[in-house]
Coordinates of C-alpha atoms in Angstrom, one line a residue:
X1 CA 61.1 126.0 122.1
X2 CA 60.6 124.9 126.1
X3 CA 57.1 123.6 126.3
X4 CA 56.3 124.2 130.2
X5 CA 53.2 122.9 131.4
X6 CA 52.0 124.9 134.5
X7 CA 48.4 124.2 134.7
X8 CA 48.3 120.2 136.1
X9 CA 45.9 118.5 138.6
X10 CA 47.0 115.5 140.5
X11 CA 44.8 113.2 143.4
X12 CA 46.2 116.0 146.1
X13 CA 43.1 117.8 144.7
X14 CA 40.9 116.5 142.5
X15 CA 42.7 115.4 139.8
X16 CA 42.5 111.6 138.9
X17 CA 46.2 112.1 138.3
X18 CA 49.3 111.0 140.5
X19 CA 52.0 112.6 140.7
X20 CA 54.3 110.1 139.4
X21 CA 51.9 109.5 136.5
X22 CA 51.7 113.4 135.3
X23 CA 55.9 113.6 135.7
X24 CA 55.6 110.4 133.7
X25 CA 53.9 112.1 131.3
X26 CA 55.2 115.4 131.1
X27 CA 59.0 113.2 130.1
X28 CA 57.5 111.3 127.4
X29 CA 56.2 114.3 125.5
X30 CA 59.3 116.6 126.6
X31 CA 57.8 119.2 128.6
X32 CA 59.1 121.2 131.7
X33 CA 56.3 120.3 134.1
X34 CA 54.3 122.2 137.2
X35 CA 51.4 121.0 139.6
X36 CA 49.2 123.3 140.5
X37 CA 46.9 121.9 142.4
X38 CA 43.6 123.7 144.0
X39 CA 44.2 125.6 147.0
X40 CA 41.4 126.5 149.7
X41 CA 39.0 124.1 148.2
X42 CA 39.5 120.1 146.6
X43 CA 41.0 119.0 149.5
X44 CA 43.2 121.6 150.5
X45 CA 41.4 123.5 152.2
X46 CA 43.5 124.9 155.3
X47 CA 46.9 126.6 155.5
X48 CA 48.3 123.3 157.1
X49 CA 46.9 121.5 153.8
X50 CA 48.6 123.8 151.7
X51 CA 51.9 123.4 153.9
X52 CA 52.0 119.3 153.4
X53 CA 50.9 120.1 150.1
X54 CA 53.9 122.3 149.0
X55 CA 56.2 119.9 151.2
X56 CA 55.1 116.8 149.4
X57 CA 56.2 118.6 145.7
X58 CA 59.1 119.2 147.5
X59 CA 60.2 115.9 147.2
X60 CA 59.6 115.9 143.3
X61 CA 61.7 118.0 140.5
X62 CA 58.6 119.9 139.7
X63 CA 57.5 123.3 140.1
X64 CA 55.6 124.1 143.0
X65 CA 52.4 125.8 141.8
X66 CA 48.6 126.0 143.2
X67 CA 45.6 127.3 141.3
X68 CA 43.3 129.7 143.6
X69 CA 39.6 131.2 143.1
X70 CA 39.6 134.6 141.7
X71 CA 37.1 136.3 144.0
X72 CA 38.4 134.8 147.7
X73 CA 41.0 135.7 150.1
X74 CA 44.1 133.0 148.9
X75 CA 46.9 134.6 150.2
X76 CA 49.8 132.9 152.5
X77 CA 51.9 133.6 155.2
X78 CA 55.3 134.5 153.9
X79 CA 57.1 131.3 154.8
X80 CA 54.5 129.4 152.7
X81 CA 54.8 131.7 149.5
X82 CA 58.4 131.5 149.5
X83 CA 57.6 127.8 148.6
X84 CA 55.1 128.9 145.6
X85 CA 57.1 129.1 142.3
X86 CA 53.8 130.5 141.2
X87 CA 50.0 131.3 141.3
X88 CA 47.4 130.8 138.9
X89 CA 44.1 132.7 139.4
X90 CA 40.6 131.6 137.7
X91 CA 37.1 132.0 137.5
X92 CA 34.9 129.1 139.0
X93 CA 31.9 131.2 140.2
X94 CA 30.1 134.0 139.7
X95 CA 27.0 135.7 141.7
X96 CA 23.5 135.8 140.8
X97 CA 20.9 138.3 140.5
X98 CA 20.3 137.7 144.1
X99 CA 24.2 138.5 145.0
X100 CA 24.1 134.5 145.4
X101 CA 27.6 132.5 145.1
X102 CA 27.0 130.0 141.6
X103 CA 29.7 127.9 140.8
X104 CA 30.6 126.9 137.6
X105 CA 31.5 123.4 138.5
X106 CA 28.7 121.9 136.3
X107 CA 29.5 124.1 133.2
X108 CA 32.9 123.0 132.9
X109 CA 32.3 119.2 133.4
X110 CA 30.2 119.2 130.4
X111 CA 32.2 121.6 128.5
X112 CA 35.3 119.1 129.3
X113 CA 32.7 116.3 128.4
X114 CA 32.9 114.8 131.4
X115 CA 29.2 114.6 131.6
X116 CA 26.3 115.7 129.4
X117 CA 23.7 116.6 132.6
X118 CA 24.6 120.3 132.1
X119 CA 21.7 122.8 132.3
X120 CA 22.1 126.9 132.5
X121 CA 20.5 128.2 135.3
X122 CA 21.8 132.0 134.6
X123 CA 19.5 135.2 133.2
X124 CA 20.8 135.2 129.9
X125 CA 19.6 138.9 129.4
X126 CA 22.7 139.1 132.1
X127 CA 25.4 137.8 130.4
X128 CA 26.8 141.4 130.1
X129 CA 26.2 142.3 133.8
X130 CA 28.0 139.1 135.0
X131 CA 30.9 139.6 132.4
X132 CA 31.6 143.1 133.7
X133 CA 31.1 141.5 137.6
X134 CA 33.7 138.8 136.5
X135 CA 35.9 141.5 135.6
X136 CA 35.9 144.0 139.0
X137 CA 36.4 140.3 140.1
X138 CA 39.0 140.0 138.7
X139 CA 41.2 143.4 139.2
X140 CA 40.3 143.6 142.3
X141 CA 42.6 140.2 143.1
X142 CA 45.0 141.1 140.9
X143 CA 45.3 144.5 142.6
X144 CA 44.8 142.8 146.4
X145 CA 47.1 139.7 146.0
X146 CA 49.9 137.6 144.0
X147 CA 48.5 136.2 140.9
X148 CA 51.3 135.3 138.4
X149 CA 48.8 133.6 135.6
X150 CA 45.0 134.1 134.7
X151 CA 43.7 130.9 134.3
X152 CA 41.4 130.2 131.4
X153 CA 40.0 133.6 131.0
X154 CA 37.7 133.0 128.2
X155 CA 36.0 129.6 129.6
X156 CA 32.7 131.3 130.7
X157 CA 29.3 130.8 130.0
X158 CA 28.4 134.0 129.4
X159 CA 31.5 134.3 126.7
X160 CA 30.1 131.9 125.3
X161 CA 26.4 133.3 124.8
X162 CA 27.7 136.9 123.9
X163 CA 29.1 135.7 121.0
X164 CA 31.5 137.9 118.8
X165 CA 29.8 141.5 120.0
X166 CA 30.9 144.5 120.4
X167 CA 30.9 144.5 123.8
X168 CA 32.8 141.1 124.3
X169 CA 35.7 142.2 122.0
X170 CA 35.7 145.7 124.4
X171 CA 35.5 142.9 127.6
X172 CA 38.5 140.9 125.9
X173 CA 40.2 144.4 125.4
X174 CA 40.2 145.2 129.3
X175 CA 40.7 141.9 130.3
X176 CA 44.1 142.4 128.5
X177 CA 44.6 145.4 129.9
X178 CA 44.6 144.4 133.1
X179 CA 47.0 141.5 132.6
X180 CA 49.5 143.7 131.3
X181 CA 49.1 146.2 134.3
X182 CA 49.4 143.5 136.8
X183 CA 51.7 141.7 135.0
X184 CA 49.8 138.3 134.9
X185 CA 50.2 136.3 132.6
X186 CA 47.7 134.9 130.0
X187 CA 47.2 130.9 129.7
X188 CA 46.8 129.2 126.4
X189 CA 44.7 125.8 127.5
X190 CA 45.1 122.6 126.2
X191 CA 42.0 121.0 127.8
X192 CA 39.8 124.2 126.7
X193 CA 41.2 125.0 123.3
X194 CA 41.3 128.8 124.7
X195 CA 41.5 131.4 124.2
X196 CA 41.1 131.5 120.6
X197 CA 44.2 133.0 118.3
X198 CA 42.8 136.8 117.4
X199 CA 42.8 136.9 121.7
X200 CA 46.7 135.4 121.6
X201 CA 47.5 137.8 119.4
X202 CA 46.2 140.8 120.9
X203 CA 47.6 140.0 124.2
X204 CA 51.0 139.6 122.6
X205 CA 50.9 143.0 121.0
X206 CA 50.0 144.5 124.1
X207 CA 53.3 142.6 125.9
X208 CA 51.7 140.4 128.3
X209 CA 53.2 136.8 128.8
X210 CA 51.7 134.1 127.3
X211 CA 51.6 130.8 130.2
X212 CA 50.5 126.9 129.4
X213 CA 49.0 124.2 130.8
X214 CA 47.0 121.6 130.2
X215 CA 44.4 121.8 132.8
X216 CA 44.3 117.6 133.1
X217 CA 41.6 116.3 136.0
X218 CA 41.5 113.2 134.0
X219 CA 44.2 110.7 133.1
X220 CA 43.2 111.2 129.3
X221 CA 43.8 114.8 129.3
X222 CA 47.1 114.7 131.4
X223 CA 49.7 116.7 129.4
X224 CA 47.6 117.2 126.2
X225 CA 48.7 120.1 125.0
X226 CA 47.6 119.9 121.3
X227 CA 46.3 122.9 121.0
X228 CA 48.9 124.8 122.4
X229 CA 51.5 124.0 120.1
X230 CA 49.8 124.4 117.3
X231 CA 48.7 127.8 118.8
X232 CA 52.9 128.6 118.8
X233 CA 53.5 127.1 115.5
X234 CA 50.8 129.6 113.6
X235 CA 51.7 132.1 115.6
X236 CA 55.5 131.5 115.9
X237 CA 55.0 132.4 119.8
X238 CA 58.8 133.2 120.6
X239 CA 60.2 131.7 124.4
X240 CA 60.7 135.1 125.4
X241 CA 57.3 135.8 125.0
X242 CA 56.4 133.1 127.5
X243 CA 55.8 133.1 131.3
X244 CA 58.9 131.5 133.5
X245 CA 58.4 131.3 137.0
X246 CA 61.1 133.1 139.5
X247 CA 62.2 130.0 140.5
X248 CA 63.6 129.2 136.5
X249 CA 65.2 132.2 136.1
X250 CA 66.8 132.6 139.4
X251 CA 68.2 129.0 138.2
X252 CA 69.4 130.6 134.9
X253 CA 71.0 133.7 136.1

């Protein structure tokens, strides 16, 4: 099976990463490789930025890709989508009891043990409120603009705190649900070992496509994508039950 790795940071952003150095990669281990760097924050912050940005992956045999903030306007002008081979959409902030923008920056540094200086700053008799926020967050983008994967879905906080309840497996349930009615894909993480497999299995059930990546900002984690083949081995995830982006299969027709 085609490994392709879709979810890739590189210094265009804030990735420690060249690109030369994540192609490089991406050979060695065999994978079909993406960069999808930030858009509309890391650097590339304007629509000019994100034109030199697609034009500079245009000189590379890569897929173009960029990975937006569910929750903020991120769409482009038609002559810069038709450059996008795709769009991954995630969750990097959430708003506070006081309706106050909190990014999660600091959360996933330490959860990617980057640093250790992490301390929760959230209501934890919230988690449920900001759970079922993340998710009107998230249809409404889905509904309101193109978003081809969900980018690591499950790497929250409040996921984590909630534990295996009975309203988090009803959370996972409609998060599903709204991948499949959007057609969005679902990504498998290498750098977050997520979502876990009873999640992967229940998406697949339900149809939705399965997308990978290995979320690299640091050279270490660059193409590490352990987790995710092992995740297709137990499972025996099939290619047609993978994401391809419109650009690979208006190659293979």
């Amino acid at each position: 099976m085609q490994i392709y790795n879709l979810h890739t940071h590189t210094t265009l952003s804030d990735g420690s990463a060249s690109i030369e150095y994540v192609i490089q990669k991406a050979k060695e281990k065999g994978y079909k490789l993406g960069i999808s760097d930030h858009i509309f924050c890391g650097g590339i912050n304007t629509l000019e930025a994100v034109e030199r940005y697609l034009d500079t992956l245009g000189r590379y045999e890569v897929l173009r890709g960029a990975e937006a903030n569910i929750g903020e306007d991120f769409r482009l002008p038609d002559r810069l989508a038709y450059k996008l081979d795709y769009c991954i959409a995630s969750v990097h902030y959430y708003f506070n009891e006081h309706r106050e923008k909190e990014w999660l920056s600091s959360y996933f540094g330490n959860r990617a043990k980057h640093h250790n200086n992490y301390v929760p700053n959230y209501n934890k008799g919230l988690c449920e409120h900001y759970m079922e926020q993340i998710l009107k967050m998230v249809e409404e983008t889905f509904k309101t603009q193109r978003v081809d994967i969900y980018g690591h879905p499950t790497v929250l906080p409040f996921y984590e705190d909630l534990g295996r309840t009975r309203f988090l497996v009803e959370w996972e349930d409609e998060m599903i649900g709204l991948c499949k009615k959007y057609q969005v894909a679902l990504e498998v993480s290498g750098l977050w070992h997520e979502p876990n497999m009873q999640l992967v299995q229940k998406a697949l059930r339900q149809g939705v496509k399965l997308s990978f990546g290995c979320d690299g900002h640091k050279l270490e984690e660059v193409c590490e994508l352990g987790y995710v083949e092992k995740m297709i081995e137990v499972l025996g995830i099939r290619q047609e039950q993978c994401y391809k982006p419109a650009t690979i299969m208006r190659d293979n027709d």
